[in-house]
Coordinates of C-alpha atoms and ligand atoms in Angstrom, one line a residue:
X1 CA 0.0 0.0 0.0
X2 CA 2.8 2.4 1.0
X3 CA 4.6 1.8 -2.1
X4 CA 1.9 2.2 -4.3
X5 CA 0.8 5.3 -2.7
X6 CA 4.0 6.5 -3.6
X7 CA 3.7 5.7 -7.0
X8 CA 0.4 7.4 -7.1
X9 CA 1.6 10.4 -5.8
X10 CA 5.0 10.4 -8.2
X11 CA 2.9 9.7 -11.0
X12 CA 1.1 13.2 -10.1
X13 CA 2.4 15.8 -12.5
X14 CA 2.7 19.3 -11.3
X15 CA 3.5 20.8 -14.6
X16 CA 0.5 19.2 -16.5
X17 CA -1.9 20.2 -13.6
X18 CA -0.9 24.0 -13.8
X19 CA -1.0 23.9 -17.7
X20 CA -4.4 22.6 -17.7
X21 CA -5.6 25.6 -15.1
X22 CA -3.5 28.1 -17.0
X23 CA -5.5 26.7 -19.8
X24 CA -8.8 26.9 -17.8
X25 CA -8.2 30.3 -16.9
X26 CA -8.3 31.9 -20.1
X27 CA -12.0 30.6 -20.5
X28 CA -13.4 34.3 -18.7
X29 CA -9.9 35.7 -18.1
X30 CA -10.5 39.5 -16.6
X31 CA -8.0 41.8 -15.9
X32 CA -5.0 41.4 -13.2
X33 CA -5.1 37.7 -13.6
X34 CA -8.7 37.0 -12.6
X35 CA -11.5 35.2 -13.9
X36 CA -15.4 35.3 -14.8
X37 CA -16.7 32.7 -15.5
X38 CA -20.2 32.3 -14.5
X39 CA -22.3 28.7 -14.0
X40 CA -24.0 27.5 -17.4
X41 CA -23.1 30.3 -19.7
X42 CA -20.9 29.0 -22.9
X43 CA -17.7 29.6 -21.0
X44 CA -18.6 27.1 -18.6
X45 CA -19.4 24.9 -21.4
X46 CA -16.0 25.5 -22.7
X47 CA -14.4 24.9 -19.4
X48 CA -16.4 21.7 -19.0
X49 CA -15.4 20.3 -22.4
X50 CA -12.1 20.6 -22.2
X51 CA -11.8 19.2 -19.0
X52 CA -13.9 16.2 -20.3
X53 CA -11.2 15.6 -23.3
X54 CA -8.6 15.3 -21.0
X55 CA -10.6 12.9 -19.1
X56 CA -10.9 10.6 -21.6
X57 CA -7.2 10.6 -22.4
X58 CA -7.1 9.3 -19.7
X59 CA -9.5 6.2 -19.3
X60 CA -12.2 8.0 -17.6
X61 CA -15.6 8.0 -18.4
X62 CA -17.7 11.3 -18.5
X63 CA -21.3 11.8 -18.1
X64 CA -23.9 14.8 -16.4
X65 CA -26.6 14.7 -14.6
X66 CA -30.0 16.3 -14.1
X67 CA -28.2 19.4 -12.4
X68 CA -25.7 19.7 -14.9
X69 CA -23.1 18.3 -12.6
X70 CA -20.4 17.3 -14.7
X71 CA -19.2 13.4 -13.3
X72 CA -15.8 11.5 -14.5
X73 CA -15.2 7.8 -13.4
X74 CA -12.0 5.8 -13.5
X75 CA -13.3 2.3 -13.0
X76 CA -12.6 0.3 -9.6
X77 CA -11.9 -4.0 -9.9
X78 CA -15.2 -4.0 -8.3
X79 CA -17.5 -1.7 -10.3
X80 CA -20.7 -2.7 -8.0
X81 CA -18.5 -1.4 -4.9
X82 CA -19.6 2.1 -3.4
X83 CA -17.0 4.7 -5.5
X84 CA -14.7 7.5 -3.8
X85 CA -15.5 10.6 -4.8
X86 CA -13.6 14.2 -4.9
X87 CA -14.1 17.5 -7.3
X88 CA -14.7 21.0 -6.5
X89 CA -16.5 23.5 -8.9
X90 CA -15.8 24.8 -12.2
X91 CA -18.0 28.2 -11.8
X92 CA -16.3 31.4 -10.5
X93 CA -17.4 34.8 -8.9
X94 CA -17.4 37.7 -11.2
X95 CA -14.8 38.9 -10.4
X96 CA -12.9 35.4 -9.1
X97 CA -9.5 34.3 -9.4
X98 CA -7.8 31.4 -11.4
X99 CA -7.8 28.8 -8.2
X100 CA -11.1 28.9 -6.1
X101 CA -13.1 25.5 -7.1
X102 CA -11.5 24.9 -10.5
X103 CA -8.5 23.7 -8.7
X104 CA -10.4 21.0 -6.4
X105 CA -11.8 19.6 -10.0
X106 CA -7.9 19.7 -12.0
X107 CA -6.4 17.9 -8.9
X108 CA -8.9 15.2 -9.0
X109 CA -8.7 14.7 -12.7
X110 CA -4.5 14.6 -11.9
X111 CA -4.7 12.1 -9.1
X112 CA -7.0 10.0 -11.1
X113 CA -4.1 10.4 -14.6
X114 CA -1.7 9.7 -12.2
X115 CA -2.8 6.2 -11.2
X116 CA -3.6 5.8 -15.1
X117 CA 0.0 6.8 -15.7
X118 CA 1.1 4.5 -13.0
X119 CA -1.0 1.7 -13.9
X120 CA -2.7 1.1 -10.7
X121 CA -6.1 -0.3 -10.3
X122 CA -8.1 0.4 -7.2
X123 CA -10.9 -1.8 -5.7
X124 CA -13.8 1.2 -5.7
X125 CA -14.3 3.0 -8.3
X126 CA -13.1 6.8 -8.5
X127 CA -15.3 9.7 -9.4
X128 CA -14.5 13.2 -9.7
X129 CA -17.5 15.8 -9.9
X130 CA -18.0 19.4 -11.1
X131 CA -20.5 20.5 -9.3
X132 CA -23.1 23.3 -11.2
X133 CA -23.1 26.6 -9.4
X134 CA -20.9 26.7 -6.5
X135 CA -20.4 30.4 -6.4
X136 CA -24.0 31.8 -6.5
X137 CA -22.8 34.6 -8.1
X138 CA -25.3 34.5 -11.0
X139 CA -28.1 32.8 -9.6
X140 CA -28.2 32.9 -5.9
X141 CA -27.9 30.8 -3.7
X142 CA -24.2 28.9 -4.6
X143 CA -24.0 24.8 -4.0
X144 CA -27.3 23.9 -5.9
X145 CA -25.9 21.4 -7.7
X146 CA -24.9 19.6 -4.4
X147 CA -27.6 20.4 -2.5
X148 CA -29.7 19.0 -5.2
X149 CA -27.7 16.0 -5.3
X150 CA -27.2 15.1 -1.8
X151 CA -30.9 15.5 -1.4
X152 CA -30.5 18.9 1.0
X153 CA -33.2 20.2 -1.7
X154 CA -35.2 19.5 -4.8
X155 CA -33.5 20.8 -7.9
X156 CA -37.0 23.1 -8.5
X157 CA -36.8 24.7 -5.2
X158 CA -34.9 27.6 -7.2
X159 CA -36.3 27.7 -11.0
X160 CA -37.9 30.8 -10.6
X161 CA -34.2 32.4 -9.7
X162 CA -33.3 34.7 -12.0
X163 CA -29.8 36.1 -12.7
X164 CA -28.9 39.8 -13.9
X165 CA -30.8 39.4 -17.0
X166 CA -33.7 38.5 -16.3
X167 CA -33.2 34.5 -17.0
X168 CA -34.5 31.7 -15.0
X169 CA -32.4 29.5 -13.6
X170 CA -34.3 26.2 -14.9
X171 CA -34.2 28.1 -18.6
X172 CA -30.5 28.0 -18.2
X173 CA -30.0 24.7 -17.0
X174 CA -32.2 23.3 -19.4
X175 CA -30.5 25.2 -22.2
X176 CA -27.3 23.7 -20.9
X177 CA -28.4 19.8 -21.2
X178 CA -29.7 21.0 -24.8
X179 CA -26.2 21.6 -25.7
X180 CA -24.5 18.3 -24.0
X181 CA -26.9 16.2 -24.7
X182 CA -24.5 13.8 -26.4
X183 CA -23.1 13.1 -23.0
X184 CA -24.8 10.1 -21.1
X185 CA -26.8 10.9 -18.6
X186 CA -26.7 9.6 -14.7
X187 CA -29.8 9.9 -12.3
X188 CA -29.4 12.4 -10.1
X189 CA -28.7 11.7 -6.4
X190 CA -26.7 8.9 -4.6
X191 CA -29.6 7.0 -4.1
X192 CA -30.5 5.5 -7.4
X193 CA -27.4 6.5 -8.3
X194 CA -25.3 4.3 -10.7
X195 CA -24.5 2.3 -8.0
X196 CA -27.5 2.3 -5.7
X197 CA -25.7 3.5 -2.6
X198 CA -24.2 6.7 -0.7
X199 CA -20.3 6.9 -2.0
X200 CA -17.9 5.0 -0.2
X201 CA -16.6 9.0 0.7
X202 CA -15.8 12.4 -0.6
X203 CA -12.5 14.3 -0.4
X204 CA -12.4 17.6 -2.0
X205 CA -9.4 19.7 -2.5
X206 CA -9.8 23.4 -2.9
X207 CA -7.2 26.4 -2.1
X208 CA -7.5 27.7 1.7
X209 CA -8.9 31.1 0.8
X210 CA -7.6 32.7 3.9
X211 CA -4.2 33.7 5.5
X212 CA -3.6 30.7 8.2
X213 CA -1.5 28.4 6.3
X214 CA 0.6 30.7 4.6
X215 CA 1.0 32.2 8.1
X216 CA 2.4 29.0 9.4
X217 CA 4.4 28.1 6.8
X218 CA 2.8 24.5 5.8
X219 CA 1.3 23.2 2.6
X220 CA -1.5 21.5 3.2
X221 CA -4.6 21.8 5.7
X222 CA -6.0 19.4 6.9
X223 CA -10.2 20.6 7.0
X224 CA -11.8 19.3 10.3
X225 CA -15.5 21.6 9.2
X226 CA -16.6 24.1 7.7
X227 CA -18.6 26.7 9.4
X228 CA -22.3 27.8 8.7
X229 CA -24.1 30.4 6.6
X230 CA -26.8 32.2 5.9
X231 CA -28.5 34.2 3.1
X232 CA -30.8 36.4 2.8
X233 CA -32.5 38.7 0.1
X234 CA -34.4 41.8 1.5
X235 CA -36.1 44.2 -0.6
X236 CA -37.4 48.1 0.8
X237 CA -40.2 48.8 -0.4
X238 CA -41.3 52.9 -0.6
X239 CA -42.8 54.9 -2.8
X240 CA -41.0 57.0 -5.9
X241 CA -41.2 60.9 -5.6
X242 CA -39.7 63.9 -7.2
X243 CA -36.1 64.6 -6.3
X244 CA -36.6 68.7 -6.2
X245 CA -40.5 68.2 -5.4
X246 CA -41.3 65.9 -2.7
X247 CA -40.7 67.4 1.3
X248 CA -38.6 64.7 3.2
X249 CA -41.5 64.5 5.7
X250 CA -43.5 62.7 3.0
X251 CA -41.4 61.0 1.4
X252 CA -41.0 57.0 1.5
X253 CA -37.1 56.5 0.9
X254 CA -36.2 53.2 0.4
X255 CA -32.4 54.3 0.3
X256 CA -32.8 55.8 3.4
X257 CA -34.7 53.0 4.6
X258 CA -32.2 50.8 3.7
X259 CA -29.2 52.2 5.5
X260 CA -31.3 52.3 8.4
X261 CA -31.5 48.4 8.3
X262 CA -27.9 47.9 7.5
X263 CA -26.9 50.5 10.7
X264 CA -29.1 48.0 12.7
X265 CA -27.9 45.0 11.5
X266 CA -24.6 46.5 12.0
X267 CA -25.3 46.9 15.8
X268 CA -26.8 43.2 15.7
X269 CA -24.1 41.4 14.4
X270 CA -21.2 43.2 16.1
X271 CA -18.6 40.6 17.8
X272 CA -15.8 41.8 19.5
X273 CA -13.6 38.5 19.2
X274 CA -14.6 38.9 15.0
X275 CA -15.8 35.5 14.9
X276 CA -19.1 36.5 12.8
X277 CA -19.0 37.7 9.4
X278 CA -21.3 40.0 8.2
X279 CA -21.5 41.2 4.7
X280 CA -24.1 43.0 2.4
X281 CA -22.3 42.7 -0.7
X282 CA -25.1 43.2 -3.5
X283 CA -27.2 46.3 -3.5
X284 CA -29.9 47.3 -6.1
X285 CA -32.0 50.6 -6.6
X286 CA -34.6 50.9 -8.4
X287 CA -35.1 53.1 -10.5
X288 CA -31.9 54.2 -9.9
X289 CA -31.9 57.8 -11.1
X290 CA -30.7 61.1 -9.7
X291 CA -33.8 62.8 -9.4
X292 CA -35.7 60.1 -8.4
X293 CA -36.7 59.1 -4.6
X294 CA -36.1 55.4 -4.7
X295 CA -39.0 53.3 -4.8
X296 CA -36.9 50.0 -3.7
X297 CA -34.0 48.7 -2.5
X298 CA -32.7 45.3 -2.2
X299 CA -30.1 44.2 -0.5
X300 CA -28.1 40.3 0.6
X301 CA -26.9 39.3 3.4
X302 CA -24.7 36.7 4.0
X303 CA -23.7 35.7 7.5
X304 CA -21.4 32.8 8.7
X305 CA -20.8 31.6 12.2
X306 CA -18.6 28.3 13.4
X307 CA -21.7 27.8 16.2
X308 CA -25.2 26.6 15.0
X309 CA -27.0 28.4 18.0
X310 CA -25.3 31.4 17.3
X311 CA -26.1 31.6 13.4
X312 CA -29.5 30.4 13.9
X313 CA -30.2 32.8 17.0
X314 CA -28.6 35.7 15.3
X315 CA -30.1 34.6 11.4
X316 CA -33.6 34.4 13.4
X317 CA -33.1 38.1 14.6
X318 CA -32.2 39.8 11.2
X319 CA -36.1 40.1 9.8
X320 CA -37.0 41.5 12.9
X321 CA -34.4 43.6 13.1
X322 CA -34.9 44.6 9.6
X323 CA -38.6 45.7 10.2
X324 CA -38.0 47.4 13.8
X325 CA -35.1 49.9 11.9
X326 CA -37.5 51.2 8.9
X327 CA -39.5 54.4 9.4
X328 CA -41.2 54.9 6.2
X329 CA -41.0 51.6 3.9
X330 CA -42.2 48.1 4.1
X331 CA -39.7 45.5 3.7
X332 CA -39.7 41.5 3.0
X333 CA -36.9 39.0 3.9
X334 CA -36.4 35.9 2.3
X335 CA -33.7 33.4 3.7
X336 CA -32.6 31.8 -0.2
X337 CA -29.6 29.9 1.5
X338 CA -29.2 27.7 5.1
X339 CA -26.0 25.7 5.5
X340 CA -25.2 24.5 8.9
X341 CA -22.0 24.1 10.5
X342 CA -20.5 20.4 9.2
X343 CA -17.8 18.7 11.1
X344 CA -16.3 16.4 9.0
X345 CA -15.5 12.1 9.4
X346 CA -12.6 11.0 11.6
X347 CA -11.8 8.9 9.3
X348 CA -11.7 10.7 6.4
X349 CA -9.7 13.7 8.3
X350 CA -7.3 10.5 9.5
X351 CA -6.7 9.3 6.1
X352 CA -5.7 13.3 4.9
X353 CA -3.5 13.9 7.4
X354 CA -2.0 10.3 7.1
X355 CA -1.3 11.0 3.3
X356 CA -0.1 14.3 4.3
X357 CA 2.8 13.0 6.7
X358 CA 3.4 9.9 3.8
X359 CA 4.1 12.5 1.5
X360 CA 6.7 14.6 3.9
X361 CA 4.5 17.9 4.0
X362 CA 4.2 20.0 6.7
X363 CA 0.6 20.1 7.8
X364 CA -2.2 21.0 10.1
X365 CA -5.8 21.1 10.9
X366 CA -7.9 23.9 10.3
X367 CA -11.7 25.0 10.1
X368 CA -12.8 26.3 6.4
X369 CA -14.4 30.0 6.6
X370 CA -15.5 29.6 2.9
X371 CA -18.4 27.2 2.6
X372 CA -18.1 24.4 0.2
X373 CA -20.5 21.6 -1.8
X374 CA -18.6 19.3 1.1
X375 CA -20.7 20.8 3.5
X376 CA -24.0 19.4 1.6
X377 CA -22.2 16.1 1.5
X378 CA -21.2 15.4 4.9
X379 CA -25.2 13.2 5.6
X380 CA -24.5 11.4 2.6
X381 CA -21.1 10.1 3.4
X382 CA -17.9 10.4 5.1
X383 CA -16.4 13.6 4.0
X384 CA -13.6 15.5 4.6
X385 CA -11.5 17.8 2.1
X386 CA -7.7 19.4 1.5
X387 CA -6.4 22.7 1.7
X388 CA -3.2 24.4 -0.3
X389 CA -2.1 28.0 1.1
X390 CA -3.2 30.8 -1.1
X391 CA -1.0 34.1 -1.6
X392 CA -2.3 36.7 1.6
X393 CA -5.2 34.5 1.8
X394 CA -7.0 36.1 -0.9
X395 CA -10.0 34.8 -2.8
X396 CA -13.0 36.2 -4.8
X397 CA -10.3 38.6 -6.1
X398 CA -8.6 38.8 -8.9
X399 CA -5.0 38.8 -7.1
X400 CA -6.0 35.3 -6.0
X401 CA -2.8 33.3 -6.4
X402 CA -1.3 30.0 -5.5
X403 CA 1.8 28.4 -6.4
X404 CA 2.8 25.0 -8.6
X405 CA 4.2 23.5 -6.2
X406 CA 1.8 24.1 -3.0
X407 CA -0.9 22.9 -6.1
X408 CA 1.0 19.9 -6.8
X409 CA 1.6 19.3 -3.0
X410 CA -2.5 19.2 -2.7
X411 CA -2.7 17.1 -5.1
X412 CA 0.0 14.3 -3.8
X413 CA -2.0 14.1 -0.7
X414 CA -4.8 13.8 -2.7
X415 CA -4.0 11.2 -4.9
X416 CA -2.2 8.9 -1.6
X417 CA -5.7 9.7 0.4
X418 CA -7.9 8.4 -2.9
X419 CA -5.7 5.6 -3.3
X420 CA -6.0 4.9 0.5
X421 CA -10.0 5.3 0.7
X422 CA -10.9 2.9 -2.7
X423 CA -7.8 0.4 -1.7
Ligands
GLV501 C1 -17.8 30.3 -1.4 O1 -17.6 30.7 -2.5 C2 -18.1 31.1 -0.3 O2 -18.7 32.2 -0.5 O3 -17.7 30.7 0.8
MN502 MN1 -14.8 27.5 -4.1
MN503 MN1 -15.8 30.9 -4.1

């Protein structure tokens, strides 16, 4: 076992894996180095398609299912056994970076060429996944595609979501099979999946997106959870009035409204030991003219917390909150995403940091800030996943950076802890 794992993780090319994300990064390249590529538009296509070639270079098998997400399997000896699974996303924010997601689905396609490349057959099948709208960022909430899979949801609980342009969600997906319909199609879900059963595991690699492992000088991270979130889209709701016209006494402002329920929220979600994060990050006016009192306002709200009784007892508190800070308007909050705090498998966070220490790289546990489609899989299966440091810890920015080598490092442990798991 040990000297196969080694052989796995030799086999593991560092200098293919950054080609093919250099590669992937031109698909939506934006200035300074970034990346847009938003879920189910043509670039995602693109991304997808390439990544499927090189797949099948490689002896794996491709095929999509009802959610669009994108599924590669290396067969095992026993094909009826429960497969491993890892990926990541191929979607990016608009204004993303070259690493977040993307990587998490290269390094699984890498670990699964290098065992090609070193001839090694494992008992489970492999399968590596590229899950359909991680980010959110054009139709919110992110992690359908894993929610929708791991049963969290049904897939129609957001076709009505509409992105910037007015199109529906369930239009784009469906416009999306349209195009790769030559690609088989799975059932959608572990049960009835392919193989009738919950995966054997998951293991997902992805960069750290924050400043802790760069800070202590190690490569890889070994995720023990990932902390919980909440969403929520609130809209103001006034009345529009004449700029040079209308006395302030009688107006119904839903920009002033508005800042009135962020100051509150503000005051609500303050922490002293900055263990909450708060953040409205998408505002919209309408009609969004000079001389115009706004009759709306719409804002998110995105909150995160590592304790379930705080995010729920705080998450319960922003409507309210919301409602007792307006003067003038009317306002209504919808809650579009709910993601718990997950703590991952023993055994799963075992077999990581076993691979790590195997491979000779300095290590450590840590808690993931960022949420991740792992979260929606830890009731299906055992689930951990694999962090690589990223430059300053930035993410969801173009600057987003991380090196060859900490990439190739990921996916080494990755490789020895797949190897390990479907053995
Ligand atoms: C994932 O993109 C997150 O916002 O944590
Ligand atoms: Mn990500
Ligand atoms: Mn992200």
């Amino acid at each position: 076992m040990g000297e196969m794992a080694d052989k796995a993780a030799g086999a593991v090319s560092g200098a293919r894996q950054w080609r093919r994300l250099m590669r992937l990064a031109e698909l939506g390249a934006i200035p300074g180095d970034g990346v847009n590529r938003a879920c189910l538009t043509d670039l995602d296509r693109q991304a997808r398609r390439l990544l499927a070639g090189w797949a099948t270079e490689a002896g794996v098998s491709v095929s999509v299912d009802e959610a669009a997400n994108l599924w590669l399997r290396r067969p095992g000896q026993d094909e009826a056994a429960a497969p491993v699974l890892t990926g990541s996303h191929m979607d990016s924010q608009p204004n993303g970076g070259r690493f977040d997601g993307i990587y998490g689905v290269v390094a699984g396609l890498e670990a699964l060429a290098a065992l090609h490349d070193a001839g090694i057959v494992t008992h489970r099948p492999i399968e590596v996944v590229a899950w359909t709208n991680e980010e959110g960022g054009r139709f919110a909430p992110g992690c359908m595609g894993s929610m929708a899979w791991s049963g969290h949801s049904p897939l129609t609980t957001w076709s009505e979501v509409r992105d910037a342009e007015g199109i529906r969600f369930a239009d784009a997906l469906a416009e999306h099979l349209r195009a790769e319909a030559t690609l088989p199609r799975r059932p959608l879900g572990p049960i009835g999946g392919p193989m009738g059963s919950p995966p054997h595991a998951y293991v997902e690699a992805h960069i750290e997106q924050g400043p802790l492992l760069e800070a202590a000088g190690r490569p890889i991270g070994v995720v023990t959870g990932i902390q919980g979130s909440r969403w929520f889209s609130v809209t103001i709701t006034g009345d529009t009035a004449h700029a040079g016209t209308a006395p302030l006494a009688l107006r119904r402002d839903a920009v002033q409204d508005m800042l009135r329920a962020i100051t509150a929220l503000n005051a609500l979600t303050a922490d002293p030991d900055d263990v909450l994060r708060f953040t409205v990050g998408r505002v919209t006016v309408a009609p969004n003219t000079s001389n115009t009192v706004a009759g709306q306002a719409s804002f998110s709200i995105d909150l995160r917390h590592p304790d379930r009784a705080v995010l729920l007892a705080i998450g319960d508190a922003i409507a309210p909150t919301i409602r007792a800070a307006l003067r003038t308007c009317d306002a209504t909050v919808q809650e579009t995403f709910h993601a718990l705090p997950a703590v991952f498998d023993a055994r799963v966070v075992a077999a990581v940091e076993r691979a790590a220490a195997a491979d000779g790289q300095g290590h450590m546990r840590l808690a993931s800030g960022a949420f991740h489609d792992a979260q929606f899989l830890v009731p299906v299966c055992p689930t951990g996943m694999i962090f690589v440091p990223c430059r300053h810890g930035i993410s969801h920015n173009p600057a987003e950076y991380a090196t060859p080598e900490h990439l190739e490092a990921g996916t080494r442990v990755l490789a020895r802890t797949l190897l390990d798991l479907a053995a």
